[in-house]
């Protein structure tokens, strides 16, 4: 089989037979003319069921994840919701990684709970804690690695073993790693979910989500049948224009990830040496507890770096003082972003045991020149320093010297 970047450019991207256009046209149509009653010219009937532009993107992403089938949705959360509805039944229990996207937790604890779904949060880095959380009615395990925003690393093969032993499904949110860095299905996961809004789209100009499934039977049908039916009957599909943008982004994913990873690594090491920074969370650092595991599981360590500053005031000042690291939720675009997860992406966790520390800041490292980004971080650290009495900063610098 051809390599990643070759597949990224060609998989699912059928050239236009009528004009020879190198880029497949965007099939901006809701319906397809039938040659007779229920005689479909190319298998397409109505764009909720299938659309050539969406199909092309689904095939492209499925090839890169090494899956059996893929389904594109209007957002990452819509993809997650569709997958859960497709496979779960009232009374089921979910094991959910504690460190993960706040919206996933909200979806399960606020919406799916109304339909009789319960969940337990576990430390993603401890297989013992995963095993201890299994109940007779556990139907699904859900993990994100690297996790958001603490960049924890979960042992995917270990999680897959536990799921298999109990006849449960393992779902991996692969948004942070992308298929370029990590292919969860190769480690035994049954389904991968993506917010294609992030690295796959890659340019902060489109919302989207996807579910990629392995060839696996669950509760009397294949996962492809279950999720495919949910996509059609539930209807939260990705539109043609959004599918096109995601497909275009996906073609350059490998190139962009190389750059995101290299730059993030440089910035993480630089931050680690700064006296104002009390901790850097980046799996590429040898001091990261998940470093060895990430090195085995991933091709690179990703473009997200989180850091802890002295206190909340320093973190807030840092997050609001830079030029290129723009204060915003979301991540994975060519432009650098900074986020204050506790009150932005993970606000729904405040007051729960999963709340994010007040001194934590998350960076999505873009593809700008690394030196310009370091200069920007220097501005941020100067703003953080300005929140503190001079003597404290000096003591800290001496400690670290
Ligand atoms: C953004 C994100 C989601 C949700 O995706 P949307 O496209 O915003 O609906 C899910 N998981 C992770 C890891 C994310 O970063």
CSV table of C-alpha atoms and ligand atoms in Angstrom, one decimal:
chain,number,residue,atom,x,y,z
A,1,UNK,CA,0.0,0.0,0.0
A,2,UNK,CA,1.2,3.5,-0.7
A,3,UNK,CA,2.5,5.8,2.0
A,4,UNK,CA,0.7,8.3,4.2
A,5,UNK,CA,1.2,11.5,2.2
A,6,UNK,CA,0.4,9.7,-1.1
A,7,UNK,CA,-2.9,8.3,0.3
A,8,UNK,CA,-3.7,11.7,1.8
A,9,UNK,CA,-3.5,13.3,-1.6
A,10,UNK,CA,-5.2,10.5,-3.6
A,11,UNK,CA,-7.5,8.3,-1.5
A,12,UNK,CA,-11.2,9.0,-2.3
A,13,UNK,CA,-10.3,11.9,-4.5
A,14,UNK,CA,-11.7,10.7,-7.8
A,15,UNK,CA,-10.9,13.0,-10.8
A,16,UNK,CA,-13.9,14.4,-12.6
A,17,UNK,CA,-14.7,12.1,-15.6
A,18,UNK,CA,-16.5,14.8,-17.5
A,19,UNK,CA,-13.9,17.6,-17.5
A,20,UNK,CA,-10.7,16.0,-16.1
A,21,UNK,CA,-10.7,18.6,-13.3
A,22,UNK,CA,-7.8,17.5,-11.0
A,23,UNK,CA,-9.8,18.5,-7.9
A,24,UNK,CA,-13.1,16.7,-7.7
A,25,UNK,CA,-16.0,19.1,-8.0
A,26,UNK,CA,-18.0,20.0,-4.9
A,27,UNK,CA,-21.4,18.3,-5.3
A,28,UNK,CA,-23.5,21.2,-3.9
A,29,UNK,CA,-26.8,19.4,-4.4
A,30,UNK,CA,-29.5,18.1,-2.1
A,31,UNK,CA,-30.9,15.5,-4.5
A,32,UNK,CA,-30.0,13.3,-7.5
A,33,UNK,CA,-32.2,12.7,-10.6
A,34,UNK,CA,-33.4,9.1,-10.9
A,35,UNK,CA,-33.4,7.4,-14.3
A,36,UNK,CA,-36.6,5.6,-13.3
A,37,UNK,CA,-38.4,5.0,-10.0
A,38,UNK,CA,-35.6,4.1,-7.6
A,39,UNK,CA,-33.1,3.6,-10.5
A,40,UNK,CA,-30.2,5.6,-9.1
A,41,UNK,CA,-27.6,6.7,-11.7
A,42,UNK,CA,-24.5,6.5,-9.4
A,43,UNK,CA,-25.9,5.1,-6.2
A,44,UNK,CA,-26.8,8.6,-4.8
A,45,UNK,CA,-30.4,9.5,-4.0
A,46,UNK,CA,-30.4,12.3,-1.4
A,47,UNK,CA,-27.5,14.1,0.2
A,48,UNK,CA,-28.4,13.1,3.8
A,49,UNK,CA,-27.9,9.5,2.7
A,50,UNK,CA,-24.8,10.0,0.6
A,51,UNK,CA,-23.1,12.8,-1.4
A,52,UNK,CA,-20.0,12.3,-3.6
A,53,UNK,CA,-18.0,15.1,-1.9
A,54,UNK,CA,-18.7,13.6,1.6
A,55,UNK,CA,-18.0,10.1,0.4
A,56,UNK,CA,-14.7,11.2,-1.0
A,57,UNK,CA,-13.6,12.7,2.3
A,58,UNK,CA,-14.9,9.7,4.2
A,59,UNK,CA,-12.9,7.3,2.0
A,60,UNK,CA,-9.8,9.5,2.3
A,61,UNK,CA,-9.9,9.6,6.1
A,62,UNK,CA,-10.8,5.9,6.4
A,63,UNK,CA,-7.8,5.0,4.3
A,64,UNK,CA,-5.5,7.0,6.5
A,65,UNK,CA,-6.9,5.5,9.8
A,66,UNK,CA,-6.8,2.0,8.3
A,67,UNK,CA,-10.5,1.5,9.0
A,68,UNK,CA,-13.3,-0.4,7.4
A,69,UNK,CA,-15.7,2.6,6.9
A,70,UNK,CA,-15.9,6.2,7.8
A,71,UNK,CA,-18.7,8.7,8.4
A,72,UNK,CA,-18.5,12.5,8.4
A,73,UNK,CA,-20.6,14.7,10.6
A,74,UNK,CA,-21.4,18.4,11.1
A,75,UNK,CA,-19.1,18.6,14.1
A,76,UNK,CA,-16.9,16.5,16.3
A,77,UNK,CA,-19.6,16.4,19.0
A,78,UNK,CA,-22.2,15.4,16.4
A,79,UNK,CA,-19.9,12.5,15.4
A,80,UNK,CA,-19.5,11.4,19.0
A,81,UNK,CA,-23.3,11.7,19.7
A,82,UNK,CA,-24.0,9.6,16.5
A,83,UNK,CA,-21.6,6.9,17.5
A,84,UNK,CA,-23.0,6.6,21.1
A,85,UNK,CA,-26.6,6.5,19.8
A,86,UNK,CA,-25.6,3.9,17.2
A,87,UNK,CA,-24.1,1.4,19.6
A,88,UNK,CA,-25.5,2.0,23.1
A,89,UNK,CA,-28.7,0.9,24.8
A,90,UNK,CA,-30.4,2.3,27.9
A,91,UNK,CA,-28.8,0.9,31.0
A,92,UNK,CA,-25.3,0.8,29.5
A,93,UNK,CA,-22.2,2.0,31.4
A,94,UNK,CA,-19.3,4.0,29.8
A,95,UNK,CA,-15.7,4.2,31.2
A,96,UNK,CA,-14.5,7.6,30.2
A,97,UNK,CA,-11.0,8.9,30.5
A,98,UNK,CA,-11.0,11.7,33.1
A,99,UNK,CA,-8.6,13.9,31.2
A,100,UNK,CA,-10.4,14.7,28.0
A,101,UNK,CA,-12.4,17.1,25.9
A,102,UNK,CA,-14.9,18.8,28.2
A,103,UNK,CA,-17.7,18.6,25.7
A,104,UNK,CA,-17.5,14.8,25.5
A,105,UNK,CA,-18.0,14.6,29.3
A,106,UNK,CA,-20.9,17.1,29.0
A,107,UNK,CA,-22.5,15.1,26.1
A,108,UNK,CA,-22.5,11.9,28.2
A,109,UNK,CA,-23.2,13.3,31.6
A,110,UNK,CA,-25.8,15.9,30.6
A,111,UNK,CA,-27.5,14.5,27.5
A,112,UNK,CA,-27.0,10.7,27.3
A,113,UNK,CA,-27.6,10.3,31.1
A,114,UNK,CA,-31.3,11.2,30.4
A,115,UNK,CA,-31.5,8.0,28.3
A,116,UNK,CA,-30.2,5.8,31.0
A,117,UNK,CA,-26.5,5.9,30.3
A,118,UNK,CA,-24.1,6.1,33.2
A,119,UNK,CA,-20.3,6.7,33.2
A,120,UNK,CA,-17.3,6.5,35.4
A,121,UNK,CA,-14.2,8.7,35.0
A,122,UNK,CA,-10.8,7.0,35.2
A,123,UNK,CA,-7.2,8.0,35.2
A,124,UNK,CA,-6.2,7.3,31.6
A,125,UNK,CA,-2.6,6.4,32.5
A,126,UNK,CA,-3.6,3.6,34.9
A,127,UNK,CA,-4.8,0.4,33.4
A,128,UNK,CA,-5.6,-0.8,37.0
A,129,UNK,CA,-8.0,2.0,37.4
A,130,UNK,CA,-9.6,1.2,34.1
A,131,UNK,CA,-10.0,-2.5,35.0
A,132,UNK,CA,-11.4,-1.5,38.5
A,133,UNK,CA,-14.1,0.6,36.8
A,134,UNK,CA,-15.5,-2.2,34.7
A,135,UNK,CA,-19.1,-3.2,35.6
A,136,UNK,CA,-21.2,-6.0,34.2
A,137,UNK,CA,-23.1,-3.4,32.1
A,138,UNK,CA,-20.0,-1.7,30.8
A,139,UNK,CA,-20.5,-1.5,27.0
A,140,UNK,CA,-17.9,1.1,26.0
A,141,UNK,CA,-14.6,2.5,26.9
A,142,UNK,CA,-13.7,6.0,25.7
A,143,UNK,CA,-10.2,7.5,25.8
A,144,UNK,CA,-8.3,10.4,24.3
A,145,UNK,CA,-4.5,10.2,23.9
A,146,UNK,CA,-2.7,12.6,24.1
A,147,UNK,CA,-5.4,14.0,26.3
A,148,UNK,CA,-6.8,17.5,26.5
A,149,UNK,CA,-5.5,19.6,28.1
A,150,UNK,CA,-3.0,17.7,30.3
A,151,UNK,CA,-1.4,15.7,27.5
A,152,UNK,CA,-1.6,12.4,29.4
A,153,UNK,CA,-0.7,9.3,27.4
A,154,UNK,CA,-2.9,6.2,27.5
A,155,UNK,CA,-1.7,2.7,26.7
A,156,UNK,CA,-4.0,1.9,23.7
A,157,UNK,CA,-3.2,-1.8,23.5
A,158,UNK,CA,-3.8,-2.1,27.2
A,159,UNK,CA,-7.2,-0.4,27.0
A,160,UNK,CA,-8.1,-2.5,24.0
A,161,UNK,CA,-7.3,-5.7,25.9
A,162,UNK,CA,-9.6,-4.7,28.7
A,163,UNK,CA,-12.4,-3.8,26.3
A,164,UNK,CA,-12.0,-7.1,24.5
A,165,UNK,CA,-12.0,-9.2,27.7
A,166,UNK,CA,-15.4,-7.7,28.6
A,167,UNK,CA,-17.0,-7.7,25.1
A,168,UNK,CA,-17.0,-3.8,25.2
A,169,UNK,CA,-16.0,-1.4,22.5
A,170,UNK,CA,-13.0,0.8,22.7
A,171,UNK,CA,-13.4,4.3,21.2
A,172,UNK,CA,-10.4,6.6,20.8
A,173,UNK,CA,-10.7,10.3,20.2
A,174,UNK,CA,-7.7,10.8,17.9
A,175,UNK,CA,-8.2,14.5,17.4
A,176,UNK,CA,-4.9,15.5,19.0
A,177,UNK,CA,-2.7,12.9,17.4
A,178,UNK,CA,-4.4,12.6,14.0
A,179,UNK,CA,-3.8,9.5,11.9
A,180,UNK,CA,-0.4,10.9,10.8
A,181,UNK,CA,1.0,10.4,14.3
A,182,UNK,CA,-1.1,7.5,15.6
A,183,UNK,CA,-3.6,4.9,14.3
A,184,UNK,CA,-5.7,3.6,17.2
A,185,UNK,CA,-7.4,0.8,15.1
A,186,UNK,CA,-3.9,-0.8,14.7
A,187,UNK,CA,-3.8,-1.1,18.5
A,188,UNK,CA,-7.1,-2.9,18.8
A,189,UNK,CA,-9.5,0.1,19.1
A,190,UNK,CA,-13.0,-0.5,17.5
A,191,UNK,CA,-13.7,3.1,16.5
A,192,UNK,CA,-11.9,6.4,16.2
A,193,UNK,CA,-13.6,9.7,16.5
A,194,UNK,CA,-12.3,13.1,15.3
A,195,UNK,CA,-13.1,16.7,15.5
A,196,UNK,CA,-12.0,17.4,11.9
A,197,UNK,CA,-12.4,21.1,12.9
A,198,UNK,CA,-8.9,20.8,14.3
A,199,UNK,CA,-5.8,19.4,12.6
A,200,UNK,CA,-7.6,17.6,9.7
A,201,UNK,CA,-9.3,20.8,8.5
A,202,UNK,CA,-6.2,22.5,9.7
A,203,UNK,CA,-7.1,26.1,8.8
A,204,UNK,CA,-9.6,27.1,11.5
A,205,UNK,CA,-12.3,27.6,8.8
A,206,UNK,CA,-14.6,24.7,9.1
A,207,UNK,CA,-16.4,22.6,11.7
A,208,UNK,CA,-16.7,18.9,11.3
A,209,UNK,CA,-16.4,15.5,12.8
A,210,UNK,CA,-15.9,11.9,11.8
A,211,UNK,CA,-16.3,8.3,13.0
A,212,UNK,CA,-14.0,5.6,11.5
A,213,UNK,CA,-14.8,2.1,12.5
A,214,UNK,CA,-13.0,-1.3,12.3
A,215,UNK,CA,-14.6,-4.3,10.8
A,216,UNK,CA,-16.3,-5.5,14.0
A,217,UNK,CA,-19.6,-6.9,15.0
A,218,UNK,CA,-21.4,-5.5,18.0
A,219,UNK,CA,-25.0,-6.4,19.1
A,220,UNK,CA,-25.9,-8.2,15.9
A,221,UNK,CA,-24.6,-5.8,13.3
A,222,UNK,CA,-21.3,-4.4,12.1
A,223,UNK,CA,-20.2,-1.1,13.4
A,224,UNK,CA,-20.3,0.3,9.9
A,225,UNK,CA,-24.0,-0.7,9.6
A,226,UNK,CA,-24.8,0.8,13.0
A,227,UNK,CA,-23.0,4.1,12.5
A,228,UNK,CA,-24.1,4.4,8.8
A,229,UNK,CA,-27.7,4.0,9.7
A,230,UNK,CA,-27.4,6.5,12.5
A,231,UNK,CA,-25.8,9.0,10.1
A,232,UNK,CA,-28.6,8.7,7.6
A,233,UNK,CA,-31.5,8.4,10.1
A,234,UNK,CA,-30.1,10.9,12.7
A,235,UNK,CA,-29.0,13.3,10.0
A,236,UNK,CA,-26.2,15.3,11.5
A,237,UNK,CA,-24.2,15.0,8.3
A,238,UNK,CA,-21.3,17.1,7.1
A,239,UNK,CA,-22.4,19.3,4.2
A,240,UNK,CA,-20.6,19.2,0.8
A,241,UNK,CA,-18.7,22.5,1.3
A,242,UNK,CA,-17.5,21.5,4.7
A,243,UNK,CA,-16.5,18.0,3.4
A,244,UNK,CA,-14.5,19.6,0.7
A,245,UNK,CA,-12.7,21.9,3.1
A,246,UNK,CA,-11.9,19.0,5.4
A,247,UNK,CA,-10.7,16.9,2.4
A,248,UNK,CA,-8.5,19.8,1.2
A,249,UNK,CA,-7.0,20.2,4.6
A,250,UNK,CA,-6.4,16.5,5.0
A,251,UNK,CA,-4.2,16.4,1.9
A,252,UNK,CA,-1.5,18.4,3.7
A,253,UNK,CA,-1.9,16.9,7.1
A,254,UNK,CA,1.4,15.1,7.1
A,255,UNK,CA,3.4,18.2,6.2
A,256,UNK,CA,1.6,20.4,8.7
A,257,UNK,CA,2.0,17.8,11.5
A,258,UNK,CA,5.8,17.6,10.9
A,259,UNK,CA,6.0,21.3,11.4
A,260,UNK,CA,3.6,21.5,14.3
A,261,UNK,CA,5.6,18.8,16.1
A,262,UNK,CA,9.0,20.3,15.4
A,263,UNK,CA,7.9,23.7,16.6
A,264,UNK,CA,6.1,22.4,19.6
A,265,UNK,CA,9.1,20.5,20.7
A,266,UNK,CA,11.4,23.5,20.4
A,267,UNK,CA,8.9,25.7,22.4
A,268,UNK,CA,8.3,23.0,25.1
A,269,UNK,CA,12.1,22.8,25.7
A,270,UNK,CA,12.4,26.6,25.7
A,271,UNK,CA,9.5,27.0,28.2
A,272,UNK,CA,10.9,24.2,30.4
A,273,UNK,CA,14.0,26.4,31.0
A,274,UNK,CA,12.0,29.6,32.0
A,275,UNK,CA,11.8,30.4,35.7
A,276,UNK,CA,8.2,31.7,35.4
A,277,UNK,CA,7.0,28.3,34.1
A,278,UNK,CA,6.5,25.8,36.9
A,279,UNK,CA,5.7,22.8,34.7
A,280,UNK,CA,5.5,22.0,31.0
A,281,UNK,CA,3.2,19.3,29.8
A,282,UNK,CA,4.5,17.9,26.5
A,283,UNK,CA,4.9,14.2,25.8
A,284,UNK,CA,8.1,14.9,23.7
A,285,UNK,CA,10.0,15.9,26.9
A,286,UNK,CA,12.0,13.0,28.3
A,287,UNK,CA,10.7,14.0,31.8
A,288,UNK,CA,7.0,13.5,30.7
A,289,UNK,CA,5.7,10.3,32.5
A,290,UNK,CA,4.2,9.1,29.2
A,291,UNK,CA,7.2,9.8,27.1
A,292,UNK,CA,8.3,6.2,26.4
A,293,UNK,CA,4.8,5.0,25.7
A,294,UNK,CA,4.1,8.0,23.4
A,295,UNK,CA,7.4,7.2,21.6
A,296,UNK,CA,6.2,3.6,20.9
A,297,UNK,CA,2.6,4.5,20.0
A,298,UNK,CA,3.1,7.8,18.0
A,299,UNK,CA,5.2,8.9,15.1
A,300,UNK,CA,5.6,12.3,16.8
A,301,UNK,CA,4.5,14.1,19.9
A,302,UNK,CA,2.0,16.6,18.5
A,303,UNK,CA,1.5,20.3,18.4
A,304,UNK,CA,-0.2,21.0,21.7
A,305,UNK,CA,1.9,22.2,24.7
A,306,UNK,CA,0.3,23.0,28.1
A,307,UNK,CA,2.1,24.8,30.8
A,308,UNK,CA,1.6,25.8,34.4
A,309,UNK,CA,2.6,29.2,35.7
A,310,UNK,CA,3.1,30.4,39.2
A,311,UNK,CA,-0.6,31.1,39.9
A,312,UNK,CA,-3.9,32.1,38.3
A,313,UNK,CA,-3.0,35.7,37.9
A,314,UNK,CA,0.2,34.8,36.0
A,315,UNK,CA,-1.7,32.3,33.8
A,316,UNK,CA,-4.4,34.9,32.9
A,317,UNK,CA,-1.9,37.6,32.1
A,318,UNK,CA,0.2,35.3,30.0
A,319,UNK,CA,-2.8,34.1,28.0
A,320,UNK,CA,-4.0,37.6,27.3
A,321,UNK,CA,-0.8,39.3,26.3
A,322,UNK,CA,0.6,37.7,23.1
A,323,UNK,CA,0.4,38.8,19.5
A,324,UNK,CA,0.6,35.5,17.5
A,325,UNK,CA,-0.8,33.2,20.2
A,326,UNK,CA,-4.3,34.5,19.9
A,327,UNK,CA,-6.7,33.9,22.8
A,328,UNK,CA,-9.2,31.5,21.5
A,329,UNK,CA,-10.8,28.0,22.0
A,330,UNK,CA,-10.1,25.4,19.4
A,331,UNK,CA,-6.7,24.2,18.1
A,332,UNK,CA,-4.9,22.5,15.2
A,333,UNK,CA,-4.9,25.3,12.8
A,334,UNK,CA,-1.9,26.9,11.0
A,335,UNK,CA,-2.2,29.9,13.3
A,336,UNK,CA,-1.0,29.6,17.0
A,337,UNK,CA,-3.7,29.8,19.7
A,338,UNK,CA,-3.6,30.1,23.4
A,339,UNK,CA,-6.4,29.0,25.7
A,340,UNK,CA,-7.2,29.2,29.4
A,341,UNK,CA,-8.9,25.7,29.6
A,342,UNK,CA,-10.4,26.0,33.1
A,343,UNK,CA,-12.8,28.7,32.1
A,344,UNK,CA,-12.9,28.3,28.3
A,345,UNK,CA,-12.9,24.7,26.9
A,346,UNK,CA,-13.4,23.0,30.2
A,347,UNK,CA,-15.7,25.4,32.1
A,348,UNK,CA,-18.4,22.7,32.4
A,349,UNK,CA,-16.0,20.8,34.8
A,350,UNK,CA,-15.7,23.7,37.4
A,351,UNK,CA,-16.8,22.4,40.8
A,352,UNK,CA,-16.3,18.8,39.8
A,353,UNK,CA,-13.3,16.6,40.7
A,354,UNK,CA,-12.2,16.9,37.1
A,355,UNK,CA,-11.8,20.7,37.1
A,356,UNK,CA,-8.7,22.1,35.4
A,357,UNK,CA,-6.1,23.9,37.6
A,358,UNK,CA,-6.3,27.7,37.6
A,359,UNK,CA,-2.7,28.2,36.7
A,360,UNK,CA,-2.8,26.1,33.5
A,361,UNK,CA,-2.6,27.5,29.9
A,362,UNK,CA,-2.8,25.5,26.7
A,363,UNK,CA,-0.9,26.4,23.5
A,364,UNK,CA,-1.8,25.2,20.0
A,365,UNK,CA,1.5,25.7,18.2
A,366,UNK,CA,0.9,26.9,14.6
A,367,UNK,CA,3.2,26.9,11.6
A,368,UNK,CA,4.6,30.4,12.0
A,369,UNK,CA,8.4,30.9,12.3
A,370,UNK,CA,9.5,29.3,15.6
A,371,UNK,CA,11.7,32.3,16.5
A,372,UNK,CA,8.7,34.6,16.2
A,373,UNK,CA,6.7,32.3,18.5
A,374,UNK,CA,9.5,32.3,21.1
A,375,UNK,CA,9.5,36.1,21.0
A,376,UNK,CA,5.8,36.0,21.5
A,377,UNK,CA,6.1,33.7,24.5
A,378,UNK,CA,8.6,36.1,25.9
A,379,UNK,CA,5.9,38.8,25.8
A,380,UNK,CA,3.6,36.5,27.6
A,381,UNK,CA,6.1,35.6,30.3
A,382,UNK,CA,6.9,39.3,30.8
A,383,UNK,CA,3.1,39.9,31.4
A,384,UNK,CA,3.0,37.0,33.8
A,385,UNK,CA,6.1,38.4,35.7
A,386,UNK,CA,4.4,41.8,36.0
A,387,UNK,CA,1.7,40.3,38.1
A,388,UNK,CA,4.2,39.4,40.8
A,389,UNK,CA,6.3,41.3,43.4
A,390,UNK,CA,9.9,41.6,42.0
A,391,UNK,CA,11.5,39.7,44.9
A,392,UNK,CA,9.4,36.6,44.3
A,393,UNK,CA,10.5,36.3,40.7
A,394,UNK,CA,14.1,36.7,41.7
A,395,UNK,CA,13.9,33.9,44.4
A,396,UNK,CA,12.3,31.6,41.9
A,397,UNK,CA,15.1,32.3,39.3
A,398,UNK,CA,17.7,31.6,41.9
A,399,UNK,CA,16.0,28.3,42.8
A,400,UNK,CA,16.0,27.2,39.2
A,401,UNK,CA,19.6,28.4,38.5
B,1,LIG,C1,-12.8,20.1,19.6
B,1,LIG,C2,-12.8,18.7,20.1
B,1,LIG,C3,-14.0,17.9,20.1
B,1,LIG,C4,-15.3,18.4,19.6
B,1,LIG,O1,-15.3,18.7,18.3
B,1,LIG,P1,-16.2,19.9,17.6
B,1,LIG,O2,-15.8,19.9,16.2
B,1,LIG,O3,-15.9,21.2,18.3
B,1,LIG,O4,-17.7,19.5,17.8
B,1,LIG,C5,-13.9,16.6,20.5
B,1,LIG,N1,-12.7,16.1,20.9
B,1,LIG,C6,-11.6,16.8,21.0
B,1,LIG,C7,-10.3,16.2,21.5
B,1,LIG,C8,-11.6,18.1,20.6
B,1,LIG,O5,-10.5,18.9,20.6
